[in-house]
Structures are given as C-alpha cells and as structure tokens.
C-alpha cells in the first residue's frame, strides 16, 4: 500500500477541510455536508506504478509549491499532526491496485457516501502505522515537528543541550565551535558509512588529508579538596572512585615541571594529554553512574581481598580504572553493564597513538595549545569505530528488558559526546554543508535510535518531508537533487527494511521538473481554498521535463518577465524614455540618449535588445551603436554554432 492522499479537517475551508493528493492511481476528495461524508475519486490517467523506483522501496515522490506565505510549511505541519494523531483530525487514503484503504485519525465520519469511480470492494477502512520524518535547513525557531524531527531548529537544541555541563578541548564550550563540530561529526560519521558511497561518487568531496579531534569532558560535582560528591553511584564504589579521581588530579599536578627543550616539552605534553583523556573518560563514566541510578545498593567488587592486594602494589590511575572496570559486579540485569571493554579499547588506542608520536617526525599531530590530536583518515576511522562502540554501550547501561524479551533503550543523547572530529584543512562551501546536513541527519537519527540500538519503534512505512532541502544548492546540484535523494532512500530504507515516500517543498524549477504534474500540490493565495484542485483553472498543467522558463512562469506563478525586478525597472526606463522623446524631432538630452544606449548594450536577451535598439533608432540613428549591436548579435550566433558543433 502507498499513501496517496490526506484529508485535513479545517472549518475555515468549504466542506469542512481540504484534501492533498500526492499522485496515486486516483485523485481523492472528501467533503462534509447535509449530515453525510461524501468521498469521491477520479482516475489519474497518467499514473505509472513504480515510476520512481522499480525496487518498490521509494513508493512515491511528490512536491508542494506556492508563493512565499502561501502556507507550504504549515501544510506539512498539518499533515504531520494528522498522521501522528497529534490533536489534528483528518484521514489518510492508501492504495493497493484499485482498492482504497481509508484510515481516519480522530475524525468523526457520519454516513459515508461514495461518489464516482468506485467498484465493489474498492473501499475499505483500515489502520496503518506510519512514521514521519521532517527535515528543514532553516533556523526559524519553529516548534518541534510531530514525529521524527531532524530540522535545523531541533538539532540546534540537541547540539547545545549540555553546553553548561561540558567542556571541549579542556576549555569552556564556544557555541560556534560546538555547533561546527557537531555538524562535522555527523558529516564524517556519514561519510564512513556504507550509505555515503553514491553521494561521494556523485559530488566528489568529503575527504581531507588530516582530521582534527578534540575531546569532551562532562562536568561532575567535585572539588580538589573533598573529591566527588556522589548521589546515585553505588555505595561500595564511592570510596574507590573518589580516591581514583584525586589520584588522576595528583598525577597531572606532578607533570607541571620545567623542561629544557622543545622535544622535552613535547614529551611532557604527551603525558599531560593522556592524563586529560583519562579524566575525560572517568568523568563520562561518573556522569553515567550519577544519572538517575536506582541501583545504588547493587554495585560491588567481585573479590575484596583481590582488591586490597591490588592496591598494595600502588598502581597508577590508569591501572586503577582498568581494575575497576574488569572486576566489579553489578546486578542490573547483567553483571557488567558499564562499557568495560569499550572504555579500555578506546583508551589503549589513544594512549598507544600518543606514545608513537615523536617531536621530530610528526610533532604537529598533537597540538597542546588547542588540546587537539590530528589523525589521517585510516586512523580516524579506527577511532570513530571505537567511539561508536563506546557510545552504543553507554546507552545500553539503561537496558530495560520487556516481557517479550525485546530490548529497548533510553537515549542519553546529552552524554554522547566524547570524540569530536572535524576537517583540519578543508572548509566546506555552503552548498556542501546544505547537502551533507540532509543526508547526515537522516543517517545520524536512525543510527542512534534504530540501527545501533532501539530507542524508538522502527516503522515499516515512512514519509520523508523535505522542506526546501535544496536551499543553497548550485543549479548543477539541483538537477540531481531528486534523483540523488531517491537513490539514497532506496539504499538506506531497503537496508532498514522499510518503505518510504518523499514529499518536498521547493522554489526551484529545476527540482520541480523531475515531478509529474499529478504529483504536485499547488498552493495559491488568491484561490478561495488555497489548495488548487486538479480541475482548477489556476492550476499549472506542465512540470515533468518541462522547460525551466515555462515552469517559472506557470508553476511558480511568475506572470512577469523572468528577470530581476531591478533589470526590469531599467528596461521600463528605456521604453519610457524612448516614448517620451519620440515626437520631439531630435530635441532630446544627449547625455540621457547615451545612457539609454549603454543600458540597451547591457541586455543579453537578443530579441529584447534588438527591439529596443530598433525603437531607439526612431529617435536618432547612431551608426556606431547599430554596428555594435550587429556584432553583439554575431557573437551570440557564433556561440550557438560553437555549442552545437
């Protein structure tokens, strides 16, 4: 089944609401009146099954267009509320062949009357769960969209959720840097996934020679005198962990010594950096233990005697942390719910990496002033794999076992900051950033909430709403926008085991030219009901593979010349000046005459330019000016010949 139409109840409209048709086998309409619900349908003669994807993964692609202020985003929000049953009555029409499956949402439907186009058993009531995904590149302070919201507004709030309780690179968080790193972390994680292959091949970017990495520290309730003020950490661990905290600090203080050379300073910085990383990991684990922990009585070491013997060896802080991770017992479902193996693996990797850095050969791989490490792509991928394993295991700390033995996890997105990569040399363009934001946010949400561990229910059918997602694209990229999002969605949602439908808004004629007219919803401010019906005289009739100029004139309701208003004002000035001076028998201002000639010379559209030059000659024939216009026309014609060779 595919979603083909949605009715939204709105008593400001005639017949109690409006119906949006997304391009199915039939056009649908629902109207209230006279105590009945009239549902009609008319066959779409241009419908082609599996038109966008013959793998049957992307089931449909539709567009919503209209003037600024016509309500495109509002319309999407209304559909989201209906499909997610968020206090917005409405209904959905699903199709399978010629059968319509009618799915009401909080909508009172009295006395259904079917009008036109219905056969026996062609109308059935159903209930089908559907997941919605909303993407918008705008930071316009909208409310969260119902369903899965991956808009810029929502991600901004998530990226800054713990800004007052974390540090980046051992320093206070700089908001602009945090937001940039959050974006780059998603970009880089997406690029190393299997789903980025076709995007990288098509757009040819994403890599850098080196990647800069800073590490996040989570603030804990502690001071240098008394140590940590515990609340929810298991009691049997508190004394040991407090001593470990103080020892990490003491070991760092012992490293603050004078050195004689740059090489010695570099070796000192390496030891200091490892200590900082140890404290970063320690604080992350304490923050986790302190997060609403209801198992405070249930943690203890496996063997107290073994612990005492270990402490007699006067171990360093790193050894103490590893001992705790490897030897504690914790009876919250599993004996070792904390990520002992994952913590040790990432610490060992980072310690070994730093140990192998030498001042003479690659000293620039550790920058002490910025508290950064630098990695080539191969080593970064190793680190990111270890970091992902760590973050996944952190979430599993909150494992809840259901009655059906399925595992669901409570997301701890505010703690999912440790490794923060960014491009060291490369600066992405606005277009690259716009494109990567779209694909990386889809991948980021599902990898963190569905693929790696289940935080939300995975749906068998998703509707992906893209609100002007092509904003910032170069025209050459806009040509591939629809094709690229289809190809990505086929690969991604097929792997997810789900079907998907795409609905996007756009102001771009190139993007719209990939969509059949029956799949386009037109909003028009002068229409009584705002939504142009399929038989409306105001509705444009051509989109798919149409001329871009025609699309701009008709589908985007631009009735004037398809040039900028400023250029148009200059043309109007030329015409007015010629008309005002036509009957003056040569008595005109020569300076104004020369300015008019210059304006005509600037015009690149040949028919318009030649017509204005002809009109100007009615006032006075300037042979040199005419020769220039002839030569300009010759250049235009030569360019056509060259282009077609």
Coordinates of C-alpha atoms in Angstrom, one line a residue:
X1 CA 0.0 0.0 0.0
X2 CA 1.1 3.6 -0.6
X3 CA -0.2 6.8 0.9
X4 CA -1.9 8.7 -1.9
X5 CA -3.9 11.5 -0.2
X6 CA -4.6 13.1 3.2
X7 CA -7.7 15.0 4.2
X8 CA -7.2 17.7 6.9
X9 CA -10.2 18.9 8.8
X10 CA -10.3 22.7 8.9
X11 CA -13.6 24.5 9.3
X12 CA -12.2 27.7 7.7
X13 CA -12.5 25.8 4.4
X14 CA -15.6 24.9 2.4
X15 CA -16.9 21.5 3.1
X16 CA -15.0 21.2 6.4
X17 CA -11.4 20.9 5.2
X18 CA -9.1 20.2 2.3
X19 CA -7.6 17.1 0.6
X20 CA -4.0 16.8 -0.6
X21 CA -3.4 14.4 -3.4
X22 CA 0.2 13.1 -3.7
X23 CA -0.2 11.3 -7.1
X24 CA -1.8 7.9 -6.9
X25 CA -3.9 5.8 -9.2
X26 CA -6.9 8.1 -8.3
X27 CA -7.5 11.7 -7.2
X28 CA -9.5 11.8 -3.9
X29 CA -11.7 14.4 -2.4
X30 CA -13.7 14.4 0.9
X31 CA -16.5 16.8 1.7
X32 CA -18.8 17.2 4.7
X33 CA -22.3 18.5 4.4
X34 CA -26.0 17.7 4.9
X35 CA -25.1 15.2 7.7
X36 CA -23.0 13.0 5.4
X37 CA -19.4 12.4 4.3
X38 CA -19.0 12.4 0.6
X39 CA -15.9 10.7 -0.7
X40 CA -15.2 10.9 -4.4
X41 CA -12.4 9.8 -6.6
X42 CA -11.3 10.1 -10.2
X43 CA -8.8 8.0 -12.1
X44 CA -5.3 9.5 -12.7
X45 CA -4.8 8.6 -16.3
X46 CA -1.0 9.5 -16.1
X47 CA -0.3 7.2 -13.1
X48 CA 2.6 4.8 -13.6
X49 CA 3.2 2.1 -11.0
X50 CA 6.8 2.1 -9.5
X51 CA 7.6 5.2 -11.6
X52 CA 10.3 6.5 -9.2
X53 CA 11.8 3.1 -8.1
X54 CA 11.3 -0.3 -9.5
X55 CA 12.7 -1.9 -6.3
X56 CA 9.4 -1.0 -4.6
X57 CA 11.2 0.9 -1.8
X58 CA 10.6 4.5 -2.7
X59 CA 6.9 4.3 -3.4
X60 CA 6.2 7.8 -4.4
X61 CA 7.7 11.3 -4.7
X62 CA 5.6 14.5 -4.5
X63 CA 6.2 18.2 -4.4
X64 CA 4.4 21.2 -2.8
X65 CA 4.9 24.6 -4.4
X66 CA 3.5 28.0 -4.0
X67 CA 4.3 31.6 -3.4
X68 CA 6.0 32.8 -0.2
X69 CA 3.5 33.0 2.6
X70 CA 1.1 30.5 0.8
X71 CA 1.5 28.0 3.7
X72 CA 3.7 25.3 2.4
X73 CA 5.4 24.6 5.8
X74 CA 2.0 25.0 7.6
X75 CA 0.5 22.4 5.3
X76 CA 3.3 20.0 6.1
X77 CA 2.9 20.5 9.8
X78 CA -0.9 19.8 9.5
X79 CA -0.2 16.5 7.7
X80 CA 2.4 15.6 10.3
X81 CA -0.2 16.2 13.1
X82 CA -2.8 14.1 11.3
X83 CA -0.5 11.2 10.6
X84 CA 0.8 11.2 14.2
X85 CA -2.6 11.8 15.7
X86 CA -1.5 15.0 17.3
X87 CA -4.9 16.7 18.0
X88 CA -5.4 17.4 14.3
X89 CA -8.4 15.4 12.9
X90 CA -8.1 14.1 9.4
X91 CA -7.8 10.9 7.4
X92 CA -5.4 9.1 5.0
X93 CA -6.1 7.4 1.8
X94 CA -3.9 4.4 0.9
X95 CA -4.0 2.4 -2.3
X96 CA -3.2 -1.1 -3.4
X97 CA -4.2 -1.5 -7.0
X98 CA -7.8 -0.1 -7.4
X99 CA -8.6 -0.6 -3.8
X100 CA -8.7 2.4 -1.4
X101 CA -7.9 1.8 2.2
X102 CA -9.4 4.6 4.3
X103 CA -7.6 5.5 7.6
X104 CA -9.4 8.1 9.8
X105 CA -7.5 9.9 12.6
X106 CA -9.6 11.4 15.4
X107 CA -12.2 12.3 12.7
X108 CA -15.9 11.9 13.1
X109 CA -17.2 10.5 9.8
X110 CA -21.0 10.3 9.6
X111 CA -22.8 8.5 6.9
X112 CA -20.2 7.8 4.2
X113 CA -21.4 8.3 0.7
X114 CA -19.1 7.2 -2.2
X115 CA -19.4 9.2 -5.3
X116 CA -18.0 8.2 -8.7
X117 CA -15.1 5.8 -9.6
X118 CA -15.9 3.1 -7.0
X119 CA -16.3 -0.6 -7.7
X120 CA -17.3 -3.4 -5.4
X121 CA -14.8 -3.9 -2.5
X122 CA -12.8 -0.9 -3.7
X123 CA -13.3 1.0 -0.4
X124 CA -12.1 -0.5 2.9
X125 CA -11.4 1.1 6.3
X126 CA -8.1 0.2 7.8
X127 CA -5.4 1.3 10.3
X128 CA -1.9 1.6 9.2
X129 CA 1.0 2.9 11.3
X130 CA 3.3 5.3 9.5
X131 CA 6.4 7.1 10.6
X132 CA 7.1 10.7 9.6
X133 CA 10.4 12.4 9.2
X134 CA 10.7 16.2 8.9
X135 CA 13.8 18.0 7.6
X136 CA 14.2 21.7 7.2
X137 CA 17.5 23.6 6.7
X138 CA 16.1 26.8 8.2
X139 CA 16.8 28.2 11.7
X140 CA 13.4 29.9 12.1
X141 CA 12.6 28.9 15.7
X142 CA 9.6 26.7 14.8
X143 CA 8.1 24.4 17.3
X144 CA 9.3 20.8 17.1
X145 CA 7.5 18.9 14.3
X146 CA 5.5 15.9 15.3
X147 CA 7.2 12.6 14.6
X148 CA 10.9 12.4 13.8
X149 CA 12.2 15.9 13.6
X150 CA 15.6 16.3 12.0
X151 CA 15.2 20.0 11.3
X152 CA 17.9 22.6 11.9
X153 CA 15.9 24.0 14.8
X154 CA 15.7 20.6 16.6
X155 CA 19.3 19.7 16.0
X156 CA 20.4 23.1 17.3
X157 CA 18.7 22.4 20.6
X158 CA 20.2 18.9 20.8
X159 CA 23.7 20.1 20.0
X160 CA 23.6 22.7 22.8
X161 CA 21.7 20.6 25.3
X162 CA 24.6 20.1 27.7
X163 CA 26.6 23.2 27.0
X164 CA 26.6 24.2 30.6
X165 CA 27.8 20.8 31.9
X166 CA 30.6 20.0 29.4
X167 CA 34.0 21.3 28.2
X168 CA 35.5 20.9 24.8
X169 CA 39.3 20.6 24.5
X170 CA 39.6 21.1 28.3
X171 CA 38.1 24.6 27.9
X172 CA 34.7 26.3 28.2
X173 CA 32.5 25.5 25.2
X174 CA 32.5 28.1 22.4
X175 CA 29.0 27.8 20.9
X176 CA 30.0 28.4 17.3
X177 CA 32.8 25.7 17.6
X178 CA 30.4 23.2 19.3
X179 CA 27.9 23.6 16.6
X180 CA 30.5 23.3 13.9
X181 CA 32.0 20.2 15.5
X182 CA 28.5 18.6 15.9
X183 CA 27.9 19.1 12.2
X184 CA 31.3 17.8 11.2
X185 CA 31.0 14.8 13.5
X186 CA 27.7 13.9 11.7
X187 CA 29.3 14.6 8.3
X188 CA 32.3 12.4 8.9
X189 CA 30.3 9.6 10.5
X190 CA 28.0 9.6 7.5
X191 CA 30.9 9.6 5.0
X192 CA 32.4 6.5 6.6
X193 CA 29.1 4.7 6.4
X194 CA 28.1 2.4 3.5
X195 CA 25.2 4.8 2.6
X196 CA 27.5 7.6 1.5
X197 CA 29.1 5.8 -1.4
X198 CA 26.9 7.1 -4.2
X199 CA 26.8 10.6 -2.7
X200 CA 30.6 10.8 -2.6
X201 CA 30.9 9.4 -6.1
X202 CA 28.4 12.0 -7.5
X203 CA 29.5 15.1 -5.6
X204 CA 33.2 14.3 -5.2
X205 CA 34.1 15.7 -1.8
X206 CA 34.0 14.8 1.9
X207 CA 37.7 13.9 2.5
X208 CA 40.7 15.8 4.0
X209 CA 44.3 15.0 4.4
X210 CA 44.1 15.3 8.2
X211 CA 41.3 15.5 10.8
X212 CA 41.4 17.4 14.0
X213 CA 39.9 15.8 17.1
X214 CA 39.1 17.4 20.4
X215 CA 37.5 15.5 23.3
X216 CA 34.6 16.4 25.5
X217 CA 34.6 16.4 29.3
X218 CA 31.4 16.1 31.2
X219 CA 31.2 18.2 34.4
X220 CA 30.8 16.3 37.7
X221 CA 30.0 17.5 41.2
X222 CA 33.6 17.5 42.6
X223 CA 36.3 19.8 44.1
X224 CA 40.0 19.4 44.6
X225 CA 39.7 19.2 48.4
X226 CA 36.9 16.7 49.1
X227 CA 36.7 15.0 45.8
X228 CA 33.4 13.9 44.3
X229 CA 30.0 14.5 45.9
X230 CA 28.1 11.3 45.0
X231 CA 24.4 10.9 44.9
X232 CA 23.5 7.9 42.8
X233 CA 26.7 5.9 42.3
X234 CA 26.7 2.5 44.1
X235 CA 27.9 3.0 47.6
X236 CA 30.6 0.2 47.5
X237 CA 32.3 2.1 44.6
X238 CA 32.2 5.6 46.0
X239 CA 35.4 5.5 48.2
X240 CA 37.4 3.8 45.5
X241 CA 36.3 6.1 42.7
X242 CA 36.8 9.2 44.9
X243 CA 40.4 8.1 45.5
X244 CA 40.9 7.5 41.8
X245 CA 39.6 11.0 41.0
X246 CA 42.1 12.6 43.4
X247 CA 44.9 10.4 42.1
X248 CA 44.3 11.5 38.4
X249 CA 44.5 15.1 39.5
X250 CA 47.6 14.4 41.6
X251 CA 49.3 12.7 38.6
X252 CA 48.6 15.7 36.4
X253 CA 50.0 18.1 39.0
X254 CA 53.2 16.1 39.1
X255 CA 53.7 16.7 35.4
X256 CA 53.8 20.5 35.8
X257 CA 57.6 20.8 35.7
X258 CA 60.2 22.8 33.8
X259 CA 61.7 21.4 30.7
X260 CA 64.8 22.4 28.8
X261 CA 64.0 21.8 25.2
X262 CA 61.1 21.7 22.7
X263 CA 61.5 18.0 22.4
X264 CA 61.2 17.5 26.2
X265 CA 58.2 19.8 26.3
X266 CA 56.6 17.7 23.6
X267 CA 57.1 14.5 25.6
X268 CA 55.7 16.3 28.7
X269 CA 52.6 17.4 26.7
X270 CA 52.1 13.8 25.6
X271 CA 51.9 12.7 29.2
X272 CA 49.6 15.6 30.1
X273 CA 47.3 14.8 27.2
X274 CA 47.0 11.2 28.3
X275 CA 46.1 12.3 31.8
X276 CA 43.4 14.7 30.4
X277 CA 41.9 11.9 28.3
X278 CA 41.9 9.6 31.4
X279 CA 39.9 12.3 33.3
X280 CA 37.6 12.8 30.4
X281 CA 36.7 9.1 30.3
X282 CA 36.4 9.0 34.1
X283 CA 34.0 12.0 34.2
X284 CA 31.9 10.4 31.5
X285 CA 31.5 7.2 33.5
X286 CA 30.7 9.1 36.7
X287 CA 28.2 11.2 34.9
X288 CA 26.6 8.0 33.7
X289 CA 26.6 6.4 37.1
X290 CA 25.0 9.5 38.6
X291 CA 22.3 9.7 36.0
X292 CA 19.0 8.6 37.7
X293 CA 20.7 5.5 39.1
X294 CA 18.1 3.4 41.0
X295 CA 20.6 0.5 41.7
X296 CA 22.7 2.3 44.3
X297 CA 22.9 -0.7 46.6
X298 CA 23.8 -3.2 44.0
X299 CA 27.4 -2.5 42.9
X300 CA 30.4 -4.1 44.5
X301 CA 33.8 -5.6 43.7
X302 CA 33.9 -9.3 42.9
X303 CA 36.7 -10.0 45.4
X304 CA 37.5 -7.6 48.2
X305 CA 40.7 -9.5 49.1
X306 CA 41.9 -9.3 45.5
X307 CA 41.1 -5.5 45.5
X308 CA 43.2 -5.0 48.7
X309 CA 46.2 -7.0 47.2
X310 CA 46.0 -4.9 44.1
X311 CA 46.0 -1.6 46.0
X312 CA 49.2 -2.7 47.9
X313 CA 51.1 -2.5 44.6
X314 CA 50.4 1.3 44.5
X315 CA 49.1 1.2 40.9
X316 CA 48.8 4.3 38.7
X317 CA 45.4 5.9 37.9
X318 CA 45.0 4.1 34.6
X319 CA 45.6 0.7 36.1
X320 CA 43.1 1.5 38.9
X321 CA 40.4 2.5 36.3
X322 CA 41.0 -0.8 34.4
X323 CA 40.9 -2.8 37.6
X324 CA 37.5 -1.4 38.5
X325 CA 36.1 -1.9 35.0
X326 CA 37.3 -5.5 34.9
X327 CA 36.5 -6.6 38.4
X328 CA 33.3 -5.1 39.6
X329 CA 29.9 -6.8 39.8
X330 CA 26.7 -5.0 39.1
X331 CA 23.4 -6.9 39.1
X332 CA 21.3 -4.6 36.9
X333 CA 20.3 -7.3 34.5
X334 CA 23.9 -8.1 33.6
X335 CA 27.0 -8.4 35.8
X336 CA 28.9 -5.8 33.8
X337 CA 26.5 -3.2 32.3
X338 CA 29.1 -0.5 32.2
X339 CA 31.2 -0.5 29.0
X340 CA 34.4 -2.0 30.4
X341 CA 35.8 -3.5 27.2
X342 CA 34.8 -0.4 25.1
X343 CA 36.4 2.1 27.6
X344 CA 39.6 0.1 27.8
X345 CA 39.8 -0.3 24.0
X346 CA 39.5 3.4 23.2
X347 CA 41.9 4.4 26.0
X348 CA 44.5 1.8 24.8
X349 CA 44.2 3.1 21.3
X350 CA 44.6 6.7 22.2
X351 CA 47.5 6.0 24.6
X352 CA 49.3 4.0 22.0
X353 CA 48.7 6.6 19.4
X354 CA 50.1 9.4 21.6
X355 CA 53.1 7.2 22.7
X356 CA 54.1 6.7 19.0
X357 CA 54.1 10.4 18.2
X358 CA 57.6 11.9 18.0
X359 CA 58.5 15.6 18.0
X360 CA 61.0 15.4 15.2
X361 CA 58.9 13.4 12.8
X362 CA 55.2 14.3 13.3
X363 CA 55.0 16.7 16.2
X364 CA 52.1 18.5 14.5
X365 CA 49.9 15.5 15.3
X366 CA 49.5 16.8 18.8
X367 CA 48.7 20.5 19.4
X368 CA 48.9 21.3 23.1
X369 CA 47.7 24.9 22.8
X370 CA 44.4 23.7 21.2
X371 CA 44.3 20.4 23.1
X372 CA 43.9 18.6 19.8
X373 CA 45.0 15.4 18.2
X374 CA 45.3 15.0 14.4
X375 CA 44.6 11.8 12.5
X376 CA 44.8 10.7 8.9
X377 CA 41.7 9.1 7.5
X378 CA 42.6 5.5 8.3
X379 CA 43.4 6.2 11.9
X380 CA 40.4 8.4 12.3
X381 CA 38.1 5.6 11.1
X382 CA 39.6 3.3 13.7
X383 CA 39.0 5.9 16.4
X384 CA 35.4 6.6 15.3
X385 CA 34.6 2.9 15.3
X386 CA 35.9 2.7 18.9
X387 CA 33.9 5.8 19.8
X388 CA 30.7 4.4 18.3
X389 CA 31.2 1.2 20.2
X390 CA 31.6 3.2 23.4
X391 CA 28.5 5.4 22.8
X392 CA 26.4 2.4 21.9
X393 CA 27.4 0.6 25.1
X394 CA 26.8 3.7 27.2
X395 CA 23.2 3.7 26.0
X396 CA 22.9 0.0 26.9
X397 CA 23.6 0.9 30.5
X398 CA 19.9 1.8 30.6
X399 CA 18.8 -1.5 29.2
X400 CA 15.2 -2.3 30.0
X401 CA 14.0 -5.9 29.4
X402 CA 10.5 -6.2 28.2
X403 CA 8.0 -9.0 28.6
X404 CA 8.6 -10.2 25.1
X405 CA 12.4 -10.3 25.6
X406 CA 13.0 -7.4 23.2
X407 CA 15.4 -4.8 24.2
X408 CA 14.6 -1.1 24.2
X409 CA 17.0 1.6 25.3
X410 CA 16.5 5.1 26.7
X411 CA 18.5 7.5 24.7
X412 CA 21.2 9.5 26.5
X413 CA 22.0 11.9 23.7
X414 CA 23.4 14.6 26.1
X415 CA 26.1 12.1 27.1
X416 CA 27.0 11.1 23.5
X417 CA 30.0 13.5 23.3
X418 CA 33.5 12.2 23.6
X419 CA 35.3 12.1 20.2
X420 CA 34.6 15.3 18.2
X421 CA 36.3 15.2 14.7
X422 CA 36.5 18.0 12.2
X423 CA 38.2 18.7 8.9
X424 CA 41.7 20.1 9.7
X425 CA 42.3 21.9 6.5
X426 CA 39.2 21.8 4.4
X427 CA 36.4 24.4 4.7
X428 CA 33.1 23.3 3.3
X429 CA 31.1 25.5 1.0
X430 CA 27.5 26.5 1.8
X431 CA 26.2 24.0 -0.8
X432 CA 28.3 21.2 0.5
X433 CA 27.1 21.9 4.1
X434 CA 23.5 22.0 2.9
X435 CA 23.8 18.7 1.1
X436 CA 25.6 17.0 3.9
X437 CA 23.2 18.3 6.5
X438 CA 20.3 16.5 4.8
X439 CA 21.9 13.1 4.4
X440 CA 23.9 13.1 7.6
X441 CA 20.9 13.9 9.8
X442 CA 18.8 11.1 8.3
X443 CA 21.7 8.7 8.9
X444 CA 22.5 10.1 12.3
X445 CA 19.0 9.8 13.6
X446 CA 18.4 6.3 12.5
X447 CA 21.9 5.0 13.5
X448 CA 21.4 6.4 17.1
X449 CA 17.8 5.5 17.5
X450 CA 17.1 2.4 15.4
X451 CA 20.1 0.8 13.8
X452 CA 22.7 0.6 16.6
X453 CA 20.1 0.2 19.4
X454 CA 16.3 0.6 19.5
X455 CA 15.2 3.8 21.1
X456 CA 12.1 4.3 19.0
X457 CA 9.9 1.8 17.2
X458 CA 11.0 1.1 13.6
X459 CA 8.1 1.6 11.2
X460 CA 7.5 -0.4 8.1
X461 CA 6.5 2.8 6.2
X462 CA 8.0 6.3 6.5
X463 CA 7.0 9.6 4.8
X464 CA 10.0 11.8 4.4
X465 CA 9.1 15.5 4.3
X466 CA 11.8 17.8 2.9
X467 CA 11.1 21.5 3.5
X468 CA 13.2 23.3 0.8
X469 CA 16.0 20.9 1.3
X470 CA 17.6 22.1 -2.0
X471 CA 18.2 25.5 -0.5
X472 CA 21.8 26.5 -1.1
X473 CA 22.4 24.0 -3.9
X474 CA 24.2 25.1 -7.1
X475 CA 21.9 24.7 -10.1
X476 CA 24.0 21.8 -11.3
X477 CA 23.3 20.1 -8.0
X478 CA 19.6 21.0 -8.1
X479 CA 19.5 19.0 -11.3
X480 CA 20.5 15.9 -9.4
X481 CA 18.5 16.7 -6.2
X482 CA 15.5 14.4 -6.8
X483 CA 17.5 11.6 -8.3
X484 CA 20.0 11.6 -5.5
X485 CA 17.5 11.6 -2.7
X486 CA 15.7 8.7 -4.4
X487 CA 18.9 6.7 -4.9
X488 CA 20.0 7.3 -1.3
X489 CA 16.5 6.4 0.1
X490 CA 16.3 3.2 -1.9
X491 CA 19.7 2.1 -0.4
X492 CA 19.0 3.4 3.1
X493 CA 15.4 2.3 3.7
X494 CA 15.8 -1.0 1.9
X495 CA 18.6 -1.8 4.4
X496 CA 16.3 -0.6 7.2
X497 CA 13.6 -2.9 6.0
X498 CA 11.1 -0.1 5.4
X499 CA 9.2 1.5 2.6
X500 CA 9.4 5.3 2.1
X501 CA 7.6 8.1 0.4
X502 CA 9.1 11.5 -0.2
X503 CA 7.2 14.9 -0.2
X504 CA 9.3 18.0 -0.7
X505 CA 8.6 21.8 -1.0
X506 CA 10.7 23.8 -3.4
X507 CA 11.0 27.2 -5.0
X508 CA 13.2 25.7 -7.7
X509 CA 12.0 25.0 -11.2
X510 CA 14.8 22.5 -11.9
X511 CA 13.9 20.3 -9.0
X512 CA 10.2 20.5 -9.9
X513 CA 10.9 19.4 -13.5
X514 CA 11.5 15.9 -12.1
X515 CA 8.0 15.5 -10.8
X516 CA 4.8 14.6 -12.8
X517 CA 2.2 17.3 -12.6
X518 CA -0.3 14.9 -10.9
X519 CA 2.2 14.6 -8.0
X520 CA 2.4 18.3 -7.4
X521 CA 0.3 20.2 -4.9
X522 CA -0.1 23.8 -5.8
X523 CA -0.9 26.5 -3.1
X524 CA -2.3 29.8 -4.4
X525 CA -3.1 32.7 -2.1
X526 CA -5.9 34.0 -4.4
X527 CA -7.7 30.7 -4.5
X528 CA -10.7 30.5 -2.1
X529 CA -9.5 27.3 -0.6
X530 CA -5.7 27.9 -1.1
X531 CA -5.2 24.3 -2.4
X532 CA -5.7 24.2 -6.2
X533 CA -7.8 21.2 -7.1
X534 CA -6.9 19.1 -10.1
X535 CA -9.6 20.7 -12.3
X536 CA -8.8 24.3 -11.2
X537 CA -8.3 26.8 -14.0
X538 CA -5.5 28.3 -11.9
X539 CA -3.6 25.1 -11.7
X540 CA -0.5 24.8 -14.0
X541 CA -0.5 21.8 -16.3
X542 CA 3.1 21.1 -17.0
X543 CA 6.0 20.1 -14.8
X544 CA 7.8 16.9 -15.7
X545 CA 10.7 17.5 -18.1
X546 CA 9.2 20.9 -18.9
X547 CA 11.2 24.0 -19.9
X548 CA 12.5 25.7 -16.8
X549 CA 11.3 29.2 -18.0
X550 CA 7.8 27.8 -18.5
X551 CA 7.9 26.3 -15.0
X552 CA 9.0 29.6 -13.5
X553 CA 6.2 31.4 -15.4
X554 CA 3.4 29.0 -14.6
X555 CA 4.2 26.6 -11.7
X556 CA 5.7 29.4 -9.6
X557 CA 3.1 31.9 -10.7
X558 CA 5.5 34.4 -12.1
X559 CA 3.5 36.3 -14.8
X560 CA 6.0 39.0 -15.4
X561 CA 9.3 38.9 -17.3
X562 CA 11.7 36.2 -15.9
X563 CA 14.3 38.7 -15.0
X564 CA 15.1 40.6 -11.8
X565 CA 13.0 43.5 -10.8
X566 CA 15.9 45.9 -10.9
X567 CA 16.8 44.9 -14.5
X568 CA 13.1 45.1 -15.4
X569 CA 12.9 48.7 -14.0
X570 CA 15.8 49.7 -16.3
X571 CA 14.0 48.3 -19.3
X572 CA 10.9 50.2 -18.3
X573 CA 13.0 53.3 -18.0
X574 CA 14.4 52.8 -21.6
X575 CA 10.9 52.3 -23.0
X576 CA 9.5 55.3 -21.2
X577 CA 12.4 57.5 -22.3
X578 CA 12.0 56.4 -25.9
X579 CA 8.2 57.1 -25.8
X580 CA 8.7 60.4 -24.2
X581 CA 11.2 61.6 -26.8
X582 CA 9.8 60.0 -29.9
X583 CA 7.9 63.1 -31.1
X584 CA 10.5 65.8 -30.1
X585 CA 12.1 65.9 -33.5
X586 CA 15.6 65.4 -32.3
X587 CA 15.3 67.8 -29.3
X588 CA 16.5 65.4 -26.6
X589 CA 19.1 65.3 -23.9
X590 CA 22.3 63.8 -25.4
X591 CA 23.6 62.5 -22.1
X592 CA 20.3 60.7 -21.4
X593 CA 20.5 59.3 -25.0
X594 CA 24.0 57.9 -24.3
X595 CA 22.8 56.3 -21.0
X596 CA 19.9 54.6 -22.8
X597 CA 22.3 53.2 -25.4
X598 CA 24.5 51.8 -22.6
X599 CA 21.5 50.2 -20.9
X600 CA 20.5 48.5 -24.2
X601 CA 24.1 47.3 -24.7
X602 CA 24.0 45.6 -21.3
X603 CA 20.9 43.5 -22.2
X604 CA 21.9 39.9 -23.0
X605 CA 18.5 38.6 -24.3
X606 CA 18.9 39.2 -28.1
X607 CA 15.3 39.7 -29.2
X608 CA 14.6 42.2 -26.5
X609 CA 17.9 44.0 -27.1
X610 CA 17.3 44.3 -30.8
X611 CA 13.8 45.5 -30.4
X612 CA 14.9 48.3 -28.0
X613 CA 17.7 49.3 -30.4
X614 CA 15.2 49.5 -33.3
X615 CA 12.9 51.6 -31.1
X616 CA 15.8 53.9 -30.2
X617 CA 16.6 54.4 -33.9
X618 CA 13.2 56.1 -34.4
X619 CA 14.7 59.0 -32.4
X620 CA 18.1 59.1 -34.0
X621 CA 20.1 56.6 -36.0
X622 CA 23.6 56.1 -34.4
X623 CA 25.5 54.0 -36.9
X624 CA 28.3 53.1 -34.5
X625 CA 25.8 51.9 -31.9
X626 CA 24.0 49.8 -34.6
X627 CA 27.3 48.2 -35.7
X628 CA 27.9 47.3 -32.0
X629 CA 24.5 45.7 -31.8
X630 CA 25.1 43.7 -35.0
X631 CA 28.5 42.5 -33.7
X632 CA 26.9 41.5 -30.3
X633 CA 24.2 39.5 -32.3
X634 CA 27.0 37.9 -34.3
X635 CA 28.8 36.8 -31.1
X636 CA 25.5 35.3 -29.9
X637 CA 25.0 33.4 -33.1
X638 CA 28.7 32.2 -33.2
X639 CA 28.2 30.9 -29.6
X640 CA 25.2 28.9 -30.7
X641 CA 27.2 27.4 -33.6
X642 CA 30.1 26.5 -31.3
X643 CA 27.8 25.0 -28.7
X644 CA 26.2 22.7 -31.3
X645 CA 29.4 21.5 -33.0

